[in-house]
PDB file of C-alpha atoms in Angstrom:
ATOM      1  CA  MET A   1     -34.169   0.369  -3.906  1.00  0.00           C
ATOM      2  CA  THR A   2     -35.300  -2.462  -6.447  1.00  0.00           C
ATOM      3  CA  ASP A   3     -33.837  -5.601  -6.051  1.00  0.00           C
ATOM      4  CA  GLY A   4     -31.694  -4.894  -9.571  1.00  0.00           C
ATOM      5  CA  VAL A   5     -29.689  -2.291  -7.968  1.00  0.00           C
ATOM      6  CA  ILE A   6     -28.560  -4.241  -4.833  1.00  0.00           C
ATOM      7  CA  GLU A   7     -27.685  -6.822  -6.699  1.00  0.00           C
ATOM      8  CA  GLY A   8     -25.597  -4.484  -8.882  1.00  0.00           C
ATOM      9  CA  GLN A   9     -24.266  -2.877  -5.038  1.00  0.00           C
ATOM     10  CA  TRP A  10     -22.707  -6.120  -4.776  1.00  0.00           C
ATOM     11  CA  ALA A  11     -21.346  -6.747  -8.161  1.00  0.00           C
ATOM     12  CA  TYR A  12     -19.197  -3.766  -7.377  1.00  0.00           C
ATOM     13  CA  VAL A  13     -18.374  -5.056  -3.321  1.00  0.00           C
ATOM     14  CA  TRP A  14     -17.367  -8.369  -4.266  1.00  0.00           C
ATOM     15  CA  ALA A  15     -14.386  -7.060  -7.180  1.00  0.00           C
ATOM     16  CA  ALA A  16     -13.444  -4.388  -3.970  1.00  0.00           C
ATOM     17  CA  TYR A  17     -12.654  -7.600  -1.786  1.00  0.00           C
ATOM     18  CA  VAL A  18     -11.777 -10.105  -4.740  1.00  0.00           C
ATOM     19  CA  VAL A  19      -9.107  -7.211  -5.629  1.00  0.00           C
ATOM     20  CA  THR A  20      -8.127  -6.637  -2.334  1.00  0.00           C
ATOM     21  CA  TRP A  21      -7.303 -10.366  -2.118  1.00  0.00           C
ATOM     22  CA  GLY A  22      -6.082 -11.454  -6.035  1.00  0.00           C
ATOM     23  CA  LEU A  23      -3.289  -7.717  -5.535  1.00  0.00           C
ATOM     24  CA  LEU A  24      -1.735  -8.717  -1.687  1.00  0.00           C
ATOM     25  CA  GLY A  25      -2.133 -12.439  -1.748  1.00  0.00           C
ATOM     26  CA  GLY A  26      -0.264 -12.850  -5.571  1.00  0.00           C
ATOM     27  CA  TYR A  27       2.915 -10.122  -3.958  1.00  0.00           C
ATOM     28  CA  GLY A  28       2.422 -12.127  -0.609  1.00  0.00           C
ATOM     29  CA  LEU A  29       2.932 -15.392  -2.304  1.00  0.00           C
ATOM     30  CA  ARG A  30       6.074 -13.399  -5.060  1.00  0.00           C
ATOM     31  CA  LEU A  31       7.872 -13.053  -1.669  1.00  0.00           C
ATOM     32  CA  ILE A  32       7.496 -16.269  -0.550  1.00  0.00           C
ATOM     33  CA  MET A  33       8.312 -18.287  -3.756  1.00  0.00           C
ATOM     34  CA  GLY A  34      10.651 -16.532  -4.922  1.00  0.00           C
ATOM     35  CA  ALA A  35      13.526 -14.161  -3.956  1.00  0.00           C
ATOM     36  CA  PRO A  36      13.988 -12.345  -6.922  1.00  0.00           C
ATOM     37  CA  LYS A  37      17.939 -12.294  -8.653  1.00  0.00           C
ATOM     38  CA  PRO A  38      20.036 -10.053  -8.408  1.00  0.00           C
ATOM     39  CA  ARG A  39      20.349  -8.522 -12.183  1.00  0.00           C
ATOM     40  CA  PRO A  40      24.416  -9.111 -13.843  1.00  0.00           C
ATOM     41  CA  PRO A  41      26.738  -6.170 -14.432  1.00  0.00           C
ATOM     42  CA  GLY A  42      27.522  -4.724 -16.583  1.00  0.00           C
ATOM     43  CA  GLY A  43      23.920  -2.696 -17.527  1.00  0.00           C
ATOM     44  CA  SER A  44      23.281   1.402 -17.477  1.00  0.00           C
ATOM     45  CA  SER A  45      24.599   3.465 -14.497  1.00  0.00           C
TER      46      SER A  45
ATOM     47  CA  MET B   1      12.384 -24.708  12.054  1.00  0.00           C
ATOM     48  CA  LYS B   2      12.472 -21.759  13.433  1.00  0.00           C
ATOM     49  CA  LEU B   3      10.328 -18.846  12.080  1.00  0.00           C
ATOM     50  CA  ALA B   4      11.315 -15.145  12.214  1.00  0.00           C
ATOM     51  CA  TRP B   5       9.603 -13.515  13.409  1.00  0.00           C
ATOM     52  CA  GLU B   6       8.025 -11.117  11.074  1.00  0.00           C
ATOM     53  CA  HIS B   7       5.848 -14.680   9.977  1.00  0.00           C
ATOM     54  CA  TYR B   8       4.320 -15.128  13.235  1.00  0.00           C
ATOM     55  CA  ILE B   9       3.288 -10.966  12.693  1.00  0.00           C
ATOM     56  CA  GLY B  10       1.727 -12.621   8.948  1.00  0.00           C
ATOM     57  CA  LEU B  11      -0.740 -15.165  10.317  1.00  0.00           C
ATOM     58  CA  ALA B  12      -1.773 -12.830  12.477  1.00  0.00           C
ATOM     59  CA  GLY B  13      -2.560 -10.613  10.390  1.00  0.00           C
ATOM     60  CA  LEU B  14      -4.072 -12.714   7.870  1.00  0.00           C
ATOM     61  CA  VAL B  15      -6.504 -13.593   9.984  1.00  0.00           C
ATOM     62  CA  LEU B  16      -7.461 -10.799  11.175  1.00  0.00           C
ATOM     63  CA  MET B  17      -8.058 -10.048   7.863  1.00  0.00           C
ATOM     64  CA  ALA B  18      -9.990 -13.228   7.016  1.00  0.00           C
ATOM     65  CA  ALA B  19     -12.212 -11.839  10.320  1.00  0.00           C
ATOM     66  CA  GLY B  20     -12.097  -8.406   9.266  1.00  0.00           C
ATOM     67  CA  ASN B  21     -13.557  -7.946   5.836  1.00  0.00           C
ATOM     68  CA  ALA B  22     -16.161 -11.204   6.538  1.00  0.00           C
ATOM     69  CA  ILE B  23     -17.170  -8.593   8.766  1.00  0.00           C
ATOM     70  CA  GLY B  24     -16.902  -5.732   6.527  1.00  0.00           C
ATOM     71  CA  LEU B  25     -19.609  -8.197   3.680  1.00  0.00           C
ATOM     72  CA  PHE B  26     -21.962 -10.250   6.598  1.00  0.00           C
ATOM     73  CA  TRP B  27     -22.206  -8.361   9.295  1.00  0.00           C
ATOM     74  CA  ALA B  28     -21.387  -4.991   9.057  1.00  0.00           C
ATOM     75  CA  PRO B  29     -24.864  -2.449   8.729  1.00  0.00           C
ATOM     76  CA  PRO B  30     -25.552  -1.297   5.107  1.00  0.00           C
ATOM     77  CA  GLU B  31     -24.129   2.768   5.023  1.00  0.00           C
ATOM     78  CA  MET B  32     -27.505   4.876   5.653  1.00  0.00           C
ATOM     79  CA  MET B  33     -26.819   6.767   1.834  1.00  0.00           C
ATOM     80  CA  MET B  34     -24.276   3.460  -0.090  1.00  0.00           C
ATOM     81  CA  GLY B  35     -26.044   0.845   0.851  1.00  0.00           C
ATOM     82  CA  ASP B  36     -25.023  -2.577   1.253  1.00  0.00           C
ATOM     83  CA  VAL B  37     -21.639  -0.199  -1.358  1.00  0.00           C
ATOM     84  CA  GLY B  38     -20.771   0.957   2.001  1.00  0.00           C
ATOM     85  CA  ARG B  39     -18.324  -1.902   2.676  1.00  0.00           C
ATOM     86  CA  ILE B  40     -16.051  -1.405   0.179  1.00  0.00           C
ATOM     87  CA  LEU B  41     -14.426   2.012   2.990  1.00  0.00           C
ATOM     88  CA  TYR B  42     -13.505  -1.451   4.893  1.00  0.00           C
ATOM     89  CA  VAL B  43     -10.915  -1.890   1.977  1.00  0.00           C
ATOM     90  CA  HIS B  44     -10.401   1.172   0.686  1.00  0.00           C
ATOM     91  CA  VAL B  45     -10.735   3.577   3.776  1.00  0.00           C
ATOM     92  CA  PRO B  46      -7.028   0.698   5.698  1.00  0.00           C
ATOM     93  CA  ALA B  47      -6.118   1.006   1.773  1.00  0.00           C
ATOM     94  CA  ALA B  48      -5.472   4.811   1.802  1.00  0.00           C
ATOM     95  CA  TRP B  49      -4.089   4.870   5.711  1.00  0.00           C
ATOM     96  CA  ILE B  50      -1.308   2.317   5.952  1.00  0.00           C
ATOM     97  CA  CYS B  51      -0.278   3.083   2.472  1.00  0.00           C
ATOM     98  CA  MET B  52       0.698   6.634   3.640  1.00  0.00           C
ATOM     99  CA  VAL B  53       2.470   4.802   6.609  1.00  0.00           C
ATOM    100  CA  ILE B  54       4.665   2.668   4.365  1.00  0.00           C
ATOM    101  CA  TYR B  55       5.104   5.777   2.314  1.00  0.00           C
ATOM    102  CA  LEU B  56       6.067   7.803   5.582  1.00  0.00           C
ATOM    103  CA  VAL B  57       8.577   4.574   7.009  1.00  0.00           C
ATOM    104  CA  ALA B  58      10.157   5.064   3.437  1.00  0.00           C
ATOM    105  CA  PHE B  59      10.808   8.938   3.547  1.00  0.00           C
ATOM    106  CA  ALA B  60      12.706   7.507   7.599  1.00  0.00           C
ATOM    107  CA  GLY B  61      14.570   5.148   5.597  1.00  0.00           C
ATOM    108  CA  ALA B  62      14.946   7.594   3.049  1.00  0.00           C
ATOM    109  CA  VAL B  63      16.352  10.354   5.378  1.00  0.00           C
ATOM    110  CA  ALA B  64      18.546   7.410   7.449  1.00  0.00           C
ATOM    111  CA  SER B  65      20.066   6.544   3.795  1.00  0.00           C
ATOM    112  CA  LEU B  66      21.475   9.865   3.248  1.00  0.00           C
ATOM    113  CA  ALA B  67      22.854  10.722   6.831  1.00  0.00           C
ATOM    114  CA  THR B  68      24.496   7.263   7.438  1.00  0.00           C
ATOM    115  CA  ALA B  69      24.579   5.502   4.246  1.00  0.00           C
ATOM    116  CA  ARG B  70      23.950   2.582   5.658  1.00  0.00           C
ATOM    117  CA  PRO B  71      22.768  -0.118   4.000  1.00  0.00           C
ATOM    118  CA  GLY B  72      20.010  -1.113   6.100  1.00  0.00           C
ATOM    119  CA  ALA B  73      18.616   1.954   5.658  1.00  0.00           C
ATOM    120  CA  ASP B  74      18.647   1.566   1.943  1.00  0.00           C
ATOM    121  CA  ALA B  75      16.973  -1.658   2.281  1.00  0.00           C
ATOM    122  CA  LEU B  76      14.664  -0.271   4.385  1.00  0.00           C
ATOM    123  CA  VAL B  77      13.608   2.424   1.327  1.00  0.00           C
ATOM    124  CA  GLU B  78      13.688  -0.165  -1.462  1.00  0.00           C
ATOM    125  CA  SER B  79      11.635  -2.730   0.373  1.00  0.00           C
ATOM    126  CA  SER B  80       8.946   0.362   1.946  1.00  0.00           C
ATOM    127  CA  VAL B  81       8.300   2.039  -1.547  1.00  0.00           C
ATOM    128  CA  GLU B  82       7.867  -1.196  -3.026  1.00  0.00           C
ATOM    129  CA  VAL B  83       5.204  -2.209  -0.908  1.00  0.00           C
ATOM    130  CA  GLY B  84       3.069   0.940  -0.429  1.00  0.00           C
ATOM    131  CA  VAL B  85       3.181   1.330  -4.470  1.00  0.00           C
ATOM    132  CA  LEU B  86       1.577  -1.975  -4.051  1.00  0.00           C
ATOM    133  CA  LEU B  87      -1.021   0.037  -1.596  1.00  0.00           C
ATOM    134  CA  ASN B  88      -0.877   2.466  -3.612  1.00  0.00           C
ATOM    135  CA  VAL B  89      -2.522   0.868  -6.537  1.00  0.00           C
ATOM    136  CA  LEU B  90      -4.904  -0.920  -3.927  1.00  0.00           C
ATOM    137  CA  LEU B  91      -6.020   2.075  -3.421  1.00  0.00           C
ATOM    138  CA  LEU B  92      -6.693   3.633  -6.517  1.00  0.00           C
ATOM    139  CA  VAL B  93      -8.496   0.286  -7.953  1.00  0.00           C
ATOM    140  CA  LEU B  94     -10.909   0.407  -5.348  1.00  0.00           C
ATOM    141  CA  GLY B  95     -11.610   4.451  -5.165  1.00  0.00           C
ATOM    142  CA  SER B  96     -12.737   3.758  -8.678  1.00  0.00           C
ATOM    143  CA  ILE B  97     -14.685   1.069  -7.955  1.00  0.00           C
ATOM    144  CA  PHE B  98     -16.140   3.012  -5.355  1.00  0.00           C
ATOM    145  CA  ALA B  99     -16.851   6.046  -7.248  1.00  0.00           C
ATOM    146  CA  LYS B 100     -18.926   4.183 -10.183  1.00  0.00           C
ATOM    147  CA  PRO B 101     -21.737   2.836  -8.417  1.00  0.00           C
ATOM    148  CA  THR B 102     -21.408   6.267  -5.891  1.00  0.00           C
ATOM    149  CA  TRP B 103     -20.534   9.529  -8.764  1.00  0.00           C
ATOM    150  CA  GLY B 104     -21.270   7.247 -11.326  1.00  0.00           C
ATOM    151  CA  VAL B 105     -17.684   7.680 -13.142  1.00  0.00           C
ATOM    152  CA  TRP B 106     -14.806   5.420 -13.022  1.00  0.00           C
ATOM    153  CA  TRP B 107     -12.425   8.445 -12.625  1.00  0.00           C
ATOM    154  CA  ASP B 108     -12.514  11.719 -12.087  1.00  0.00           C
ATOM    155  CA  TRP B 109      -9.586  14.960 -12.253  1.00  0.00           C
ATOM    156  CA  ASP B 110     -10.857  15.391  -8.667  1.00  0.00           C
ATOM    157  CA  PRO B 111      -7.514  16.959  -6.571  1.00  0.00           C
ATOM    158  CA  ARG B 112      -8.001  14.376  -3.933  1.00  0.00           C
ATOM    159  CA  LEU B 113      -8.169  11.462  -7.073  1.00  0.00           C
ATOM    160  CA  THR B 114      -5.457  13.173  -8.625  1.00  0.00           C
ATOM    161  CA  ALA B 115      -2.945  13.609  -5.495  1.00  0.00           C
ATOM    162  CA  SER B 116      -3.110   9.897  -5.283  1.00  0.00           C
ATOM    163  CA  ALA B 117      -2.007   9.339  -8.410  1.00  0.00           C
ATOM    164  CA  ILE B 118       0.600  11.285  -8.298  1.00  0.00           C
ATOM    165  CA  MET B 119       1.907   9.798  -5.647  1.00  0.00           C
ATOM    166  CA  CYS B 120       1.851   6.072  -7.482  1.00  0.00           C
ATOM    167  CA  LEU B 121       2.892   7.520  -9.774  1.00  0.00           C
ATOM    168  CA  THR B 122       6.258   9.621  -8.346  1.00  0.00           C
ATOM    169  CA  PHE B 123       6.662   6.335  -6.086  1.00  0.00           C
ATOM    170  CA  VAL B 124       6.930   3.982  -9.151  1.00  0.00           C
ATOM    171  CA  GLY B 125       9.344   6.728 -10.671  1.00  0.00           C
ATOM    172  CA  VAL B 126      11.612   6.151  -6.975  1.00  0.00           C
ATOM    173  CA  MET B 127      11.106   1.942  -8.091  1.00  0.00           C
ATOM    174  CA  VAL B 128      12.244   2.880 -11.808  1.00  0.00           C
ATOM    175  CA  LEU B 129      15.716   4.894 -11.098  1.00  0.00           C
ATOM    176  CA  ARG B 130      16.477   1.321  -8.854  1.00  0.00           C
ATOM    177  CA  ALA B 131      16.175  -0.734 -11.567  1.00  0.00           C
ATOM    178  CA  MET B 132      18.299   1.697 -13.690  1.00  0.00           C
ATOM    179  CA  VAL B 133      21.450   2.855 -11.465  1.00  0.00           C
ATOM    180  CA  ASP B 134      23.820  -1.172 -10.693  1.00  0.00           C
ATOM    181  CA  ASP B 135      26.404   1.109  -8.673  1.00  0.00           C
ATOM    182  CA  VAL B 136      24.720   0.584  -4.750  1.00  0.00           C
ATOM    183  CA  GLU B 137      25.933   3.496  -3.116  1.00  0.00           C
ATOM    184  CA  ARG B 138      24.500   5.502  -5.775  1.00  0.00           C
ATOM    185  CA  ARG B 139      22.091   4.328  -5.990  1.00  0.00           C
ATOM    186  CA  ALA B 140      21.040   4.221  -2.263  1.00  0.00           C
ATOM    187  CA  SER B 141      21.220   8.571  -2.707  1.00  0.00           C
ATOM    188  CA  TRP B 142      20.061   9.151  -5.176  1.00  0.00           C
ATOM    189  CA  SER B 143      17.027   7.180  -4.412  1.00  0.00           C
ATOM    190  CA  ALA B 144      16.726   8.413  -1.141  1.00  0.00           C
ATOM    191  CA  VAL B 145      16.449  12.124  -2.318  1.00  0.00           C
ATOM    192  CA  THR B 146      13.159  11.127  -5.176  1.00  0.00           C
ATOM    193  CA  THR B 147      11.671   9.363  -1.926  1.00  0.00           C
ATOM    194  CA  VAL B 148      12.167  12.610  -0.205  1.00  0.00           C
ATOM    195  CA  LEU B 149      10.805  14.588  -2.715  1.00  0.00           C
ATOM    196  CA  ALA B 150       8.103  12.291  -3.487  1.00  0.00           C
ATOM    197  CA  PHE B 151       7.641  12.258  -0.132  1.00  0.00           C
ATOM    198  CA  VAL B 152       6.094  15.827  -0.249  1.00  0.00           C
ATOM    199  CA  ASN B 153       2.947  15.212  -1.771  1.00  0.00           C
ATOM    200  CA  ILE B 154       2.113  13.172   1.150  1.00  0.00           C
ATOM    201  CA  PRO B 155       0.660  15.778   3.674  1.00  0.00           C
ATOM    202  CA  VAL B 156      -0.775  17.360   0.393  1.00  0.00           C
ATOM    203  CA  THR B 157      -2.879  14.463  -0.875  1.00  0.00           C
ATOM    204  CA  TYR B 158      -3.924  13.993   2.916  1.00  0.00           C
ATOM    205  CA  MET B 159      -4.983  17.213   3.436  1.00  0.00           C
ATOM    206  CA  SER B 160      -6.460  17.705  -0.947  1.00  0.00           C
ATOM    207  CA  VAL B 161      -9.694  17.216   0.455  1.00  0.00           C
ATOM    208  CA  ARG B 162      -9.671  20.373   2.847  1.00  0.00           C
ATOM    209  CA  TRP B 163      -8.050  22.644   1.197  1.00  0.00           C
ATOM    210  CA  TRP B 164     -10.021  22.479  -2.248  1.00  0.00           C
ATOM    211  CA  ARG B 165     -13.285  21.753  -3.270  1.00  0.00           C
ATOM    212  CA  SER B 166     -12.818  18.192  -3.908  1.00  0.00           C
ATOM    213  CA  LEU B 167     -15.415  14.956  -5.053  1.00  0.00           C
ATOM    214  CA  HIS B 168     -14.261  12.983  -2.318  1.00  0.00           C
ATOM    215  CA  GLN B 169     -15.426  12.897   0.967  1.00  0.00           C
ATOM    216  CA  VAL B 170     -13.292  14.097   3.971  1.00  0.00           C
ATOM    217  CA  GLN B 171     -11.024  11.598   6.042  1.00  0.00           C
ATOM    218  CA  SER B 172     -12.986   9.167   7.671  1.00  0.00           C
ATOM    219  CA  SER B 173     -13.970   9.295  11.416  1.00  0.00           C
ATOM    220  CA  SER B 174     -15.632   8.109  14.278  1.00  0.00           C
ATOM    221  CA  SER B 175     -17.665  11.811  14.570  1.00  0.00           C
ATOM    222  CA  THR B 176     -18.311  10.997  10.282  1.00  0.00           C
ATOM    223  CA  MET B 177     -18.964   7.154  11.205  1.00  0.00           C
ATOM    224  CA  SER B 178     -21.393   5.170  13.673  1.00  0.00           C
ATOM    225  CA  ALA B 179     -19.287   2.845  16.431  1.00  0.00           C
ATOM    226  CA  GLU B 180     -20.092  -0.304  15.020  1.00  0.00           C
ATOM    227  CA  MET B 181     -18.749   0.527  11.549  1.00  0.00           C
ATOM    228  CA  TRP B 182     -16.035   2.836  12.641  1.00  0.00           C
ATOM    229  CA  ASN B 183     -15.165  -1.072  14.820  1.00  0.00           C
ATOM    230  CA  VAL B 184     -15.013  -2.527  11.592  1.00  0.00           C
ATOM    231  CA  LEU B 185     -13.223  -0.478   9.986  1.00  0.00           C
ATOM    232  CA  TRP B 186     -10.200  -0.327  12.621  1.00  0.00           C
ATOM    233  CA  LEU B 187      -9.795  -3.605  12.670  1.00  0.00           C
ATOM    234  CA  ASN B 188      -9.136  -4.719   9.050  1.00  0.00           C
ATOM    235  CA  THR B 189      -7.099  -1.155   9.095  1.00  0.00           C
ATOM    236  CA  VAL B 190      -5.127  -3.208  12.051  1.00  0.00           C
ATOM    237  CA  ALA B 191      -5.035  -6.404   9.791  1.00  0.00           C
ATOM    238  CA  LEU B 192      -3.725  -4.458   6.668  1.00  0.00           C
ATOM    239  CA  LEU B 193      -0.956  -2.703   8.556  1.00  0.00           C
ATOM    240  CA  LEU B 194       0.711  -6.113  10.224  1.00  0.00           C
ATOM    241  CA  VAL B 195       0.022  -7.932   6.860  1.00  0.00           C
ATOM    242  CA  SER B 196       1.928  -4.903   5.290  1.00  0.00           C
ATOM    243  CA  ILE B 197       4.049  -5.101   8.328  1.00  0.00           C
ATOM    244  CA  TRP B 198       5.250  -8.482   6.783  1.00  0.00           C
ATOM    245  CA  PHE B 199       5.054  -7.314   3.419  1.00  0.00           C
ATOM    246  CA  VAL B 200       8.160  -4.260   4.338  1.00  0.00           C
ATOM    247  CA  ALA B 201      10.136  -7.720   6.243  1.00  0.00           C
ATOM    248  CA  ARG B 202       9.778  -9.782   4.025  1.00  0.00           C
ATOM    249  CA  ARG B 203      10.797  -7.891   0.991  1.00  0.00           C
ATOM    250  CA  TYR B 204      13.555  -6.084   3.816  1.00  0.00           C
ATOM    251  CA  ARG B 205      15.332  -9.345   4.025  1.00  0.00           C
ATOM    252  CA  ILE B 206      15.210 -10.040  -0.290  1.00  0.00           C
ATOM    253  CA  ALA B 207      16.616  -6.650  -0.715  1.00  0.00           C
ATOM    254  CA  ARG B 208      19.684  -6.598   2.028  1.00  0.00           C
ATOM    255  CA  ASP B 209      20.432 -10.534   0.357  1.00  0.00           C
ATOM    256  CA  ARG B 210      20.224  -8.986  -3.141  1.00  0.00           C
ATOM    257  CA  ALA B 211      22.745  -6.364  -1.484  1.00  0.00           C
ATOM    258  CA  ASP B 212      25.543  -7.551  -0.727  1.00  0.00           C
ATOM    259  CA  GLN B 213      25.252 -10.383  -3.454  1.00  0.00           C
ATOM    260  CA  LEU B 214      25.610  -6.921  -5.690  1.00  0.00           C
ATOM    261  CA  ARG B 215      28.840  -6.030  -2.792  1.00  0.00           C
ATOM    262  CA  ALA B 216      30.767  -8.607  -1.885  1.00  0.00           C
ATOM    263  CA  PRO B 217      33.962  -9.998  -4.784  1.00  0.00           C
ATOM    264  CA  PRO B 218      33.290 -11.314  -8.132  1.00  0.00           C
ATOM    265  CA  LEU B 219      34.442 -15.539  -7.672  1.00  0.00           C
ATOM    266  CA  GLU B 220      38.123 -16.769  -8.833  1.00  0.00           C
ATOM    267  CA  VAL B 221      39.665 -19.256 -10.545  1.00  0.00           C
ATOM    268  CA  ALA B 222      41.455 -21.329  -8.533  1.00  0.00           C
ATOM    269  CA  PRO B 223      45.182 -21.238  -9.733  1.00  0.00           C
TER     270      PRO B 223
END
């Protein structure tokens, strides 16, 4: 493998870990920061 | 202030996940065929496994909801379906990132990938249904039935790599991975399980509070 190929591989690896922490972290923060408010009555059923 | 039990689980999961990810990134050996790209498996495979476990919890909640009509069972369906979809989306995105350097494409209509996408869409459908129905009892029964129906696809998704000729590799096991890689994979799986338990428990409390507010009688003006 050339150095270029290895660098390219690491970009995918980092992308995967950043997406993981971003998605799970974002959802976790949403749960911590505030519960969703109940919807007002009168919507479709 | 006394913290609820799930916060300790979540904190343990967070610490384990940080350690497990760091080990997967910097300590685990590169995979023999895929090189460093193989490190994506330490987040992709746990997402797949725990996603299915959480959908199993949703299925159990749905059966309990249909059998008992208890609000707690419905809240479990609401919370676990949402967390399951979150992990399902993560699984698909990570799979796509993994596919590009290994298969040369971001996506392929391979049996496993297609079944995983259908799995995600059907549970998103349950969430959409819940958002559209205001009546609490009707919402509980309808979403329980659709959750049970959506769950039918889970065993199909799991077995798809064995039932059909798939581009996707068969399930990872201790016989297909070296002990070094297998241990790192399990560490990350346990970490994600703990984090997911925290997610479901926390989301369950929100769902219960919300349902209680909707069931409460309207406030009236004093005479």
